[in-house]
């Protein structure tokens, strides 16, 4: 195994170790795509789009397909960890651009977690008696967001 300190100092090229197999990556990808957000948003989409709700999901599928193909192309050209941050840093030759994109990706994860936390709080509210203290549901959502943000950070 290569010494990480040697890679940083420039004595040998940095490389990634393959530690996840096909099954783990497949389950991770499916879990990431079909996360709890889809279950929280189907009703909202149906309420807004009505009988054309399927069309919005079809458009979302096309956008996700194009995004996946773009990531596959970039990942094959630049096989380094860091994803969007590394791609932008390399494309614009600016560490500030890479940092900004990395920060924005982190923020988008926080917004996604907040959406899922609100959905979980709504599901929890449906399970408890109506006369139960509603502010506790907001506290539950806040706790979920804080825990998930801590993990992401």
Tab-separated table of N, CA and C in Angstrom:
chain	number	residue	atom	x	y	z
A	1	UNK	N	0.847	-1.184	0.000
A	1	UNK	CA	0.000	0.000	0.000
A	1	UNK	C	0.885	1.237	0.000
A	2	UNK	N	0.526	2.222	-0.799
A	2	UNK	CA	1.313	3.438	-0.916
A	2	UNK	C	1.151	4.303	0.328
A	3	UNK	N	2.226	4.966	0.682
A	3	UNK	CA	2.209	5.870	1.824
A	3	UNK	C	1.524	7.175	1.421
A	4	UNK	N	0.442	7.571	2.101
A	4	UNK	CA	-0.247	8.816	1.720
A	4	UNK	C	0.652	10.032	1.797
A	5	UNK	N	1.567	10.064	2.749
A	5	UNK	CA	2.458	11.216	2.876
A	5	UNK	C	3.372	11.333	1.664
A	6	UNK	N	3.799	10.180	1.106
A	6	UNK	CA	4.658	10.220	-0.073
A	6	UNK	C	3.895	10.762	-1.270
A	7	UNK	N	2.614	10.432	-1.376
A	7	UNK	CA	1.805	10.930	-2.485
A	7	UNK	C	1.635	12.439	-2.392
A	8	UNK	N	1.477	12.946	-1.182
A	8	UNK	CA	1.293	14.383	-1.001
A	8	UNK	C	2.585	15.127	-1.317
A	9	UNK	N	3.708	14.542	-0.952
A	9	UNK	CA	4.979	15.229	-1.159
A	9	UNK	C	5.428	15.170	-2.609
A	10	UNK	N	4.785	14.326	-3.425
A	10	UNK	CA	5.130	14.286	-4.832
A	10	UNK	C	6.117	13.197	-5.198
A	11	UNK	N	6.497	12.328	-4.260
A	11	UNK	CA	7.458	11.275	-4.557
A	11	UNK	C	6.875	10.165	-5.414
A	12	UNK	N	5.583	9.959	-5.360
A	12	UNK	CA	4.929	8.969	-6.204
A	12	UNK	C	3.535	9.479	-6.542
A	13	UNK	N	3.000	9.026	-7.652
A	13	UNK	CA	1.678	9.544	-8.049
A	13	UNK	C	0.581	9.086	-7.094
A	14	UNK	N	-0.352	9.977	-6.865
A	14	UNK	CA	-1.490	9.638	-6.011
A	14	UNK	C	-2.404	8.687	-6.768
A	15	UNK	N	-2.993	7.754	-6.044
A	15	UNK	CA	-3.917	6.822	-6.681
A	15	UNK	C	-5.029	6.493	-5.704
A	16	UNK	N	-6.147	6.060	-6.256
A	16	UNK	CA	-7.292	5.672	-5.444
A	16	UNK	C	-7.283	4.167	-5.274
A	17	UNK	N	-7.684	3.710	-4.107
A	17	UNK	CA	-7.797	2.286	-3.869
A	17	UNK	C	-9.225	1.851	-4.086
A	18	UNK	N	-9.414	0.744	-4.779
A	18	UNK	CA	-10.748	0.203	-4.993
A	18	UNK	C	-11.152	-0.539	-3.724
A	19	UNK	N	-12.155	-0.001	-3.036
A	19	UNK	CA	-12.591	-0.637	-1.795
A	19	UNK	C	-14.068	-0.996	-1.809
A	20	UNK	N	-14.809	-0.524	-2.799
A	20	UNK	CA	-16.221	-0.851	-2.924
A	20	UNK	C	-16.422	-1.695	-4.174
A	21	UNK	N	-17.228	-2.725	-4.045
A	21	UNK	CA	-17.521	-3.585	-5.179
A	21	UNK	C	-18.739	-3.106	-5.945
A	22	UNK	N	-19.074	-3.846	-6.989
A	22	UNK	CA	-20.203	-3.484	-7.835
A	22	UNK	C	-21.515	-3.474	-7.060
A	23	UNK	N	-21.721	-4.470	-6.214
A	23	UNK	CA	-22.980	-4.540	-5.462
A	23	UNK	C	-23.129	-3.349	-4.515
A	24	UNK	N	-22.064	-3.010	-3.779
A	24	UNK	CA	-22.131	-1.886	-2.841
A	24	UNK	C	-22.395	-0.574	-3.575
A	25	UNK	N	-21.727	-0.369	-4.701
A	25	UNK	CA	-21.944	0.860	-5.460
A	25	UNK	C	-23.338	0.910	-6.076
A	26	UNK	N	-23.846	-0.234	-6.503
A	26	UNK	CA	-25.190	-0.272	-7.065
A	26	UNK	C	-26.219	0.078	-6.003
A	27	UNK	N	-26.091	-0.542	-4.823
A	27	UNK	CA	-27.034	-0.238	-3.744
A	27	UNK	C	-26.909	1.214	-3.298
A	28	UNK	N	-25.687	1.740	-3.255
A	28	UNK	CA	-25.488	3.140	-2.882
A	28	UNK	C	-26.167	4.056	-3.897
A	29	UNK	N	-25.960	3.786	-5.191
A	29	UNK	CA	-26.554	4.620	-6.228
A	29	UNK	C	-28.069	4.583	-6.210
A	30	UNK	N	-28.637	3.388	-6.073
A	30	UNK	CA	-30.091	3.270	-6.031
A	30	UNK	C	-30.644	3.957	-4.789
A	31	UNK	N	-29.983	3.779	-3.655
A	31	UNK	CA	-30.424	4.428	-2.421
A	31	UNK	C	-30.336	5.937	-2.508
A	32	UNK	N	-29.297	6.426	-3.171
A	32	UNK	CA	-29.130	7.867	-3.326
A	32	UNK	C	-30.195	8.438	-4.256
A	33	UNK	N	-30.493	7.721	-5.328
A	33	UNK	CA	-31.470	8.205	-6.295
A	33	UNK	C	-32.888	8.075	-5.755
A	34	UNK	N	-33.195	6.944	-5.152
A	34	UNK	CA	-34.550	6.684	-4.672
A	34	UNK	C	-34.691	6.986	-3.192
A	35	UNK	N	-33.923	7.922	-2.703
A	35	UNK	CA	-33.993	8.267	-1.291
A	35	UNK	C	-35.384	8.687	-0.874
A	36	UNK	N	-35.520	9.044	0.347
A	36	UNK	CA	-36.838	9.363	0.901
A	36	UNK	C	-37.492	10.551	0.223
A	37	UNK	N	-36.720	11.380	-0.461
A	37	UNK	CA	-37.286	12.544	-1.124
A	37	UNK	C	-38.339	12.189	-2.155
A	38	UNK	N	-38.139	11.094	-2.870
A	38	UNK	CA	-39.111	10.718	-3.894
A	38	UNK	C	-40.456	10.414	-3.253
A	39	UNK	N	-40.436	9.803	-2.093
A	39	UNK	CA	-41.684	9.473	-1.432
A	39	UNK	C	-42.354	10.717	-0.849
A	40	UNK	N	-41.553	11.707	-0.534
A	40	UNK	CA	-42.109	12.938	0.025
A	40	UNK	C	-42.676	13.852	-1.050
A	41	UNK	N	-42.189	13.729	-2.282
A	41	UNK	CA	-42.564	14.682	-3.312
A	41	UNK	C	-43.610	14.190	-4.296
A	42	UNK	N	-43.898	12.893	-4.321
A	42	UNK	CA	-44.849	12.376	-5.301
A	42	UNK	C	-46.212	13.036	-5.129
A	43	UNK	N	-46.689	13.173	-3.908
A	43	UNK	CA	-47.979	13.804	-3.665
A	43	UNK	C	-47.989	15.261	-4.089
A	44	UNK	N	-46.909	15.968	-3.809
A	44	UNK	CA	-46.830	17.381	-4.190
A	44	UNK	C	-46.828	17.534	-5.713
A	45	UNK	N	-46.085	16.650	-6.393
A	45	UNK	CA	-46.062	16.698	-7.860
A	45	UNK	C	-47.443	16.397	-8.422
A	46	UNK	N	-48.108	15.386	-7.877
A	46	UNK	CA	-49.455	15.042	-8.350
A	46	UNK	C	-50.424	16.190	-8.109
A	47	UNK	N	-50.277	16.899	-7.000
A	47	UNK	CA	-51.157	18.027	-6.710
A	47	UNK	C	-50.970	19.180	-7.668
A	48	UNK	N	-49.740	19.395	-8.123
A	48	UNK	CA	-49.451	20.517	-9.021
A	48	UNK	C	-49.674	20.134	-10.485
A	49	UNK	N	-49.139	18.984	-10.887
A	49	UNK	CA	-49.167	18.607	-12.301
A	49	UNK	C	-50.423	17.854	-12.702
A	50	UNK	N	-51.128	17.328	-11.732
A	50	UNK	CA	-52.355	16.595	-12.043
A	50	UNK	C	-52.080	15.340	-12.837
A	51	UNK	N	-52.857	15.132	-13.914
A	51	UNK	CA	-52.717	13.904	-14.691
A	51	UNK	C	-51.460	13.885	-15.559
A	52	UNK	N	-50.748	14.996	-15.630
A	52	UNK	CA	-49.492	15.041	-16.390
A	52	UNK	C	-48.279	14.885	-15.482
A	53	UNK	N	-48.489	14.400	-14.277
A	53	UNK	CA	-47.370	14.195	-13.354
A	53	UNK	C	-46.323	13.256	-13.909
A	54	UNK	N	-46.748	12.243	-14.654
A	54	UNK	CA	-45.804	11.299	-15.243
A	54	UNK	C	-44.834	12.002	-16.176
A	55	UNK	N	-45.290	13.077	-16.840
A	55	UNK	CA	-44.435	13.799	-17.767
A	55	UNK	C	-43.289	14.495	-17.028
A	56	UNK	N	-43.572	15.024	-15.849
A	56	UNK	CA	-42.504	15.670	-15.077
A	56	UNK	C	-41.453	14.650	-14.649
A	57	UNK	N	-41.881	13.440	-14.320
A	57	UNK	CA	-40.924	12.399	-13.962
A	57	UNK	C	-40.135	11.935	-15.183
A	58	UNK	N	-40.757	11.934	-16.353
A	58	UNK	CA	-40.064	11.573	-17.583
A	58	UNK	C	-38.979	12.609	-17.903
A	59	UNK	N	-39.302	13.889	-17.755
A	59	UNK	CA	-38.312	14.943	-17.978
A	59	UNK	C	-37.179	14.831	-16.955
A	60	UNK	N	-37.532	14.575	-15.699
A	60	UNK	CA	-36.506	14.404	-14.664
A	60	UNK	C	-35.605	13.217	-14.976
A	61	UNK	N	-36.179	12.133	-15.520
A	61	UNK	CA	-35.381	10.968	-15.888
A	61	UNK	C	-34.396	11.326	-16.990
A	62	UNK	N	-34.838	12.097	-17.989
A	62	UNK	CA	-33.952	12.494	-19.084
A	62	UNK	C	-32.809	13.364	-18.572
A	63	UNK	N	-33.121	14.292	-17.680
A	63	UNK	CA	-32.079	15.155	-17.109
A	63	UNK	C	-31.101	14.323	-16.283
A	64	UNK	N	-31.623	13.379	-15.492
A	64	UNK	CA	-30.751	12.518	-14.685
A	64	UNK	C	-29.868	11.653	-15.574
A	65	UNK	N	-30.402	11.177	-16.700
A	65	UNK	CA	-29.616	10.374	-17.633
A	65	UNK	C	-28.472	11.194	-18.213
A	66	UNK	N	-28.769	12.421	-18.646
A	66	UNK	CA	-27.717	13.278	-19.193
A	66	UNK	C	-26.672	13.624	-18.135
A	67	UNK	N	-27.127	13.860	-16.919
A	67	UNK	CA	-26.190	14.141	-15.824
A	67	UNK	C	-25.289	12.942	-15.569
A	68	UNK	N	-25.882	11.752	-15.534
A	68	UNK	CA	-25.101	10.534	-15.319
A	68	UNK	C	-24.078	10.307	-16.422
A	69	UNK	N	-24.463	10.547	-17.666
A	69	UNK	CA	-23.520	10.397	-18.776
A	69	UNK	C	-22.383	11.414	-18.692
A	70	UNK	N	-22.708	12.640	-18.286
A	70	UNK	CA	-21.666	13.657	-18.132
A	70	UNK	C	-20.687	13.267	-17.023
A	71	UNK	N	-21.204	12.761	-15.899
A	71	UNK	CA	-20.325	12.322	-14.814
A	71	UNK	C	-19.485	11.123	-15.230
A	72	UNK	N	-20.059	10.220	-16.024
A	72	UNK	CA	-19.290	9.067	-16.501
A	72	UNK	C	-18.136	9.531	-17.385
A	73	UNK	N	-18.400	10.487	-18.260
A	73	UNK	CA	-17.347	11.014	-19.127
A	73	UNK	C	-16.257	11.711	-18.306
A	74	UNK	N	-16.658	12.583	-17.401
A	74	UNK	CA	-15.672	13.299	-16.583
A	74	UNK	C	-14.907	12.348	-15.672
A	75	UNK	N	-15.609	11.374	-15.107
A	75	UNK	CA	-14.940	10.418	-14.219
A	75	UNK	C	-13.930	9.556	-14.946
A	76	UNK	N	-14.190	9.258	-16.214
A	76	UNK	CA	-13.217	8.469	-16.973
A	76	UNK	C	-12.033	9.321	-17.414
A	77	UNK	N	-12.255	10.602	-17.638
A	77	UNK	CA	-11.146	11.477	-18.025
A	77	UNK	C	-10.275	11.881	-16.838
A	78	UNK	N	-10.907	12.122	-15.696
A	78	UNK	CA	-10.184	12.569	-14.497
A	78	UNK	C	-10.530	11.636	-13.336
A	79	UNK	N	-9.866	10.495	-13.249
A	79	UNK	CA	-10.206	9.526	-12.190
A	79	UNK	C	-9.606	9.904	-10.829
A	80	UNK	N	-10.108	10.987	-10.266
A	80	UNK	CA	-9.651	11.457	-8.956
A	80	UNK	C	-10.858	11.657	-8.058
A	81	UNK	N	-10.631	11.563	-6.767
A	81	UNK	CA	-11.726	11.831	-5.839
A	81	UNK	C	-11.985	13.334	-5.807
A	82	UNK	N	-13.171	13.697	-5.409
A	82	UNK	CA	-13.521	15.104	-5.316
A	82	UNK	C	-14.670	15.486	-6.221
A	83	UNK	N	-14.959	14.674	-7.218
A	83	UNK	CA	-16.104	14.896	-8.092
A	83	UNK	C	-16.146	16.273	-8.709
A	84	UNK	N	-17.278	16.949	-8.503
A	84	UNK	CA	-17.507	18.248	-9.122
A	84	UNK	C	-16.426	19.257	-8.772
A	85	UNK	N	-15.968	19.219	-7.538
A	85	UNK	CA	-14.949	20.164	-7.095
A	85	UNK	C	-13.660	19.990	-7.900
A	86	UNK	N	-13.242	18.741	-8.071
A	86	UNK	CA	-12.011	18.487	-8.827
A	86	UNK	C	-12.185	18.866	-10.290
A	87	UNK	N	-13.345	18.531	-10.872
A	87	UNK	CA	-13.581	18.841	-12.279
A	87	UNK	C	-13.504	20.343	-12.525
A	88	UNK	N	-14.153	21.122	-11.672
A	88	UNK	CA	-14.151	22.585	-11.844
A	88	UNK	C	-12.776	23.175	-11.572
A	89	UNK	N	-12.090	22.640	-10.572
A	89	UNK	CA	-10.745	23.123	-10.275
A	89	UNK	C	-9.832	22.868	-11.475
A	90	UNK	N	-9.974	21.716	-12.099
A	90	UNK	CA	-9.149	21.378	-13.255
A	90	UNK	C	-9.569	22.201	-14.479
A	91	UNK	N	-10.868	22.371	-14.692
A	91	UNK	CA	-11.355	23.089	-15.872
A	91	UNK	C	-11.005	24.571	-15.832
A	92	UNK	N	-11.159	25.203	-14.667
A	92	UNK	CA	-10.933	26.642	-14.557
A	92	UNK	C	-9.545	26.981	-14.019
A	93	UNK	N	-8.780	25.953	-13.672
A	93	UNK	CA	-7.424	26.130	-13.124
A	93	UNK	C	-7.428	27.105	-11.948
A	94	UNK	N	-8.402	26.895	-11.072
A	94	UNK	CA	-8.554	27.784	-9.923
A	94	UNK	C	-9.005	26.970	-8.712
A	95	UNK	N	-8.238	27.046	-7.652
A	95	UNK	CA	-8.634	26.362	-6.418
A	95	UNK	C	-9.885	26.994	-5.821
A	96	UNK	N	-10.061	28.307	-6.035
A	96	UNK	CA	-11.258	28.981	-5.528
A	96	UNK	C	-12.521	28.436	-6.188
A	97	UNK	N	-12.449	28.173	-7.500
A	97	UNK	CA	-13.612	27.604	-8.194
A	97	UNK	C	-13.922	26.216	-7.650
A	98	UNK	N	-12.896	25.417	-7.438
A	98	UNK	CA	-13.097	24.082	-6.871
A	98	UNK	C	-13.693	24.142	-5.480
A	99	UNK	N	-13.203	25.058	-4.669
A	99	UNK	CA	-13.748	25.211	-3.315
A	99	UNK	C	-15.202	25.651	-3.353
A	100	UNK	N	-15.517	26.619	-4.222
A	100	UNK	CA	-16.885	27.134	-4.308
A	100	UNK	C	-17.850	26.030	-4.749
A	101	UNK	N	-17.465	25.246	-5.743
A	101	UNK	CA	-18.323	24.163	-6.216
A	101	UNK	C	-18.471	23.103	-5.132
A	102	UNK	N	-17.400	22.773	-4.446
A	102	UNK	CA	-17.489	21.815	-3.339
A	102	UNK	C	-18.432	22.311	-2.250
A	103	UNK	N	-18.356	23.590	-1.950
A	103	UNK	CA	-19.241	24.179	-0.941
A	103	UNK	C	-20.701	24.134	-1.402
A	104	UNK	N	-20.948	24.435	-2.664
A	104	UNK	CA	-22.313	24.402	-3.188
A	104	UNK	C	-22.882	22.986	-3.196
A	105	UNK	N	-22.048	22.002	-3.500
A	105	UNK	CA	-22.501	20.605	-3.443
A	105	UNK	C	-22.876	20.246	-2.012
A	106	UNK	N	-22.059	20.679	-1.059
A	106	UNK	CA	-22.369	20.443	0.347
A	106	UNK	C	-23.703	21.092	0.716
A	107	UNK	N	-23.905	22.336	0.268
A	107	UNK	CA	-25.161	23.045	0.577
A	107	UNK	C	-26.362	22.357	-0.065
A	108	UNK	N	-26.210	21.834	-1.270
A	108	UNK	CA	-27.325	21.128	-1.902
A	108	UNK	C	-27.666	19.865	-1.111
A	109	UNK	N	-26.652	19.219	-0.541
A	109	UNK	CA	-26.916	18.064	0.322
A	109	UNK	C	-27.677	18.455	1.573
A	110	UNK	N	-27.348	19.605	2.129
A	110	UNK	CA	-28.050	20.083	3.324
A	110	UNK	C	-29.518	20.377	2.991
A	111	UNK	N	-29.768	21.001	1.835
A	111	UNK	CA	-31.150	21.291	1.437
A	111	UNK	C	-31.917	19.986	1.214
A	112	UNK	N	-31.267	19.004	0.591
A	112	UNK	CA	-31.919	17.707	0.390
A	112	UNK	C	-32.244	17.054	1.719
A	113	UNK	N	-31.311	17.123	2.659
A	113	UNK	CA	-31.563	16.537	3.983
A	113	UNK	C	-32.695	17.253	4.693
A	114	UNK	N	-32.778	18.570	4.519
A	114	UNK	CA	-33.867	19.312	5.151
A	114	UNK	C	-35.214	18.892	4.568
A	115	UNK	N	-35.257	18.654	3.263
A	115	UNK	CA	-36.488	18.202	2.626
A	115	UNK	C	-36.911	16.848	3.179
A	116	UNK	N	-35.954	15.939	3.287
A	116	UNK	CA	-36.252	14.606	3.818
A	116	UNK	C	-36.654	14.702	5.284
A	117	UNK	N	-35.998	15.569	6.042
A	117	UNK	CA	-36.344	15.717	7.463
A	117	UNK	C	-37.770	16.248	7.620
A	118	UNK	N	-38.156	17.205	6.780
A	118	UNK	CA	-39.532	17.722	6.839
A	118	UNK	C	-40.540	16.629	6.481
A	119	UNK	N	-40.188	15.820	5.496
A	119	UNK	CA	-41.080	14.723	5.117
A	119	UNK	C	-41.200	13.718	6.265
A	120	UNK	N	-40.072	13.385	6.894
A	120	UNK	CA	-40.107	12.462	8.036
A	120	UNK	C	-40.937	13.037	9.177
A	121	UNK	N	-40.787	14.322	9.412
A	121	UNK	CA	-41.572	14.960	10.467
A	121	UNK	C	-43.061	14.918	10.133
A	122	UNK	N	-43.393	15.102	8.860
A	122	UNK	CA	-44.794	15.020	8.448
A	122	UNK	C	-45.352	13.616	8.625
A	123	UNK	N	-44.558	12.605	8.274
A	123	UNK	CA	-44.991	11.221	8.473
A	123	UNK	C	-45.159	10.922	9.960
A	124	UNK	N	-44.228	11.445	10.755
A	124	UNK	CA	-44.304	11.240	12.199
A	124	UNK	C	-45.560	11.900	12.757
A	125	UNK	N	-45.887	13.076	12.245
A	125	UNK	CA	-47.082	13.794	12.713
A	125	UNK	C	-48.349	13.006	12.411
A	126	UNK	N	-48.339	12.252	11.315
A	126	UNK	CA	-49.521	11.456	10.967
A	126	UNK	C	-49.693	10.263	11.906
A	127	UNK	N	-48.623	9.868	12.579
A	127	UNK	CA	-48.687	8.700	13.464
A	127	UNK	C	-49.080	9.037	14.898
A	128	UNK	N	-48.934	10.294	15.282
A	128	UNK	CA	-49.198	10.667	16.672
A	128	UNK	C	-50.600	11.274	16.786
A	129	UNK	N	-51.165	11.297	17.981
A	129	UNK	CA	-52.495	11.890	18.167
A	129	UNK	C	-52.506	13.370	17.788
A	130	UNK	N	-53.638	13.858	17.275
A	130	UNK	CA	-53.710	15.257	16.836
A	130	UNK	C	-53.486	16.273	17.960
A	131	UNK	N	-53.777	15.909	19.203
A	131	UNK	CA	-53.612	16.867	20.295
A	131	UNK	C	-52.198	16.856	20.878
A	132	UNK	N	-51.293	16.106	20.242
A	132	UNK	CA	-49.903	16.060	20.710
A	132	UNK	C	-49.223	17.372	20.383
A	133	UNK	N	-48.203	17.737	21.111
A	133	UNK	CA	-47.555	19.037	20.988
A	133	UNK	C	-46.852	19.200	19.627
A	134	UNK	N	-47.390	19.979	18.688
A	134	UNK	CA	-46.794	20.130	17.351
A	134	UNK	C	-45.368	20.665	17.320
A	135	UNK	N	-44.939	21.560	18.250
A	135	UNK	CA	-43.558	22.037	18.149
A	135	UNK	C	-42.521	20.925	18.256
A	136	UNK	N	-42.878	19.808	18.888
A	136	UNK	CA	-41.915	18.711	18.975
A	136	UNK	C	-41.596	18.131	17.600
A	137	UNK	N	-42.525	18.233	16.666
A	137	UNK	CA	-42.273	17.735	15.321
A	137	UNK	C	-41.210	18.592	14.647
A	138	UNK	N	-41.238	19.896	14.849
A	138	UNK	CA	-40.189	20.763	14.319
A	138	UNK	C	-38.848	20.462	14.943
A	139	UNK	N	-38.849	20.123	16.228
A	139	UNK	CA	-37.601	19.759	16.899
A	139	UNK	C	-37.060	18.469	16.317
A	140	UNK	N	-37.941	17.509	16.023
A	140	UNK	CA	-37.490	16.257	15.433
A	140	UNK	C	-36.807	16.522	14.089
A	141	UNK	N	-37.413	17.357	13.252
A	141	UNK	CA	-36.816	17.679	11.952
A	141	UNK	C	-35.464	18.361	12.142
A	142	UNK	N	-35.356	19.249	13.104
A	142	UNK	CA	-34.096	19.930	13.376
A	142	UNK	C	-33.024	18.952	13.823
A	143	UNK	N	-33.382	18.014	14.678
A	143	UNK	CA	-32.420	17.008	15.143
A	143	UNK	C	-31.936	16.163	13.974
A	144	UNK	N	-32.851	15.755	13.090
A	144	UNK	CA	-32.466	14.961	11.920
A	144	UNK	C	-31.489	15.743	11.054
A	145	UNK	N	-31.755	17.014	10.794
A	145	UNK	CA	-30.884	17.835	9.958
A	145	UNK	C	-29.519	18.006	10.611
A	146	UNK	N	-29.475	18.271	11.909
A	146	UNK	CA	-28.192	18.463	12.605
A	146	UNK	C	-27.354	17.187	12.549
A	147	UNK	N	-27.983	16.051	12.800
A	147	UNK	CA	-27.239	14.772	12.771
A	147	UNK	C	-26.714	14.496	11.372
A	148	UNK	N	-27.560	14.660	10.355
A	148	UNK	CA	-27.122	14.386	8.992
A	148	UNK	C	-26.073	15.385	8.510
A	149	UNK	N	-26.197	16.663	8.907
A	149	UNK	CA	-25.167	17.650	8.547
A	149	UNK	C	-23.847	17.319	9.201
A	150	UNK	N	-23.881	16.847	10.423
A	150	UNK	CA	-22.656	16.464	11.115
A	150	UNK	C	-21.977	15.308	10.388
A	151	UNK	N	-22.780	14.344	9.953
A	151	UNK	CA	-22.208	13.227	9.205
A	151	UNK	C	-21.620	13.686	7.882
A	152	UNK	N	-22.315	14.572	7.190
A	152	UNK	CA	-21.828	15.056	5.901
A	152	UNK	C	-20.557	15.891	6.054
A	153	UNK	N	-20.498	16.692	7.119
A	153	UNK	CA	-19.321	17.532	7.333
A	153	UNK	C	-18.124	16.685	7.690
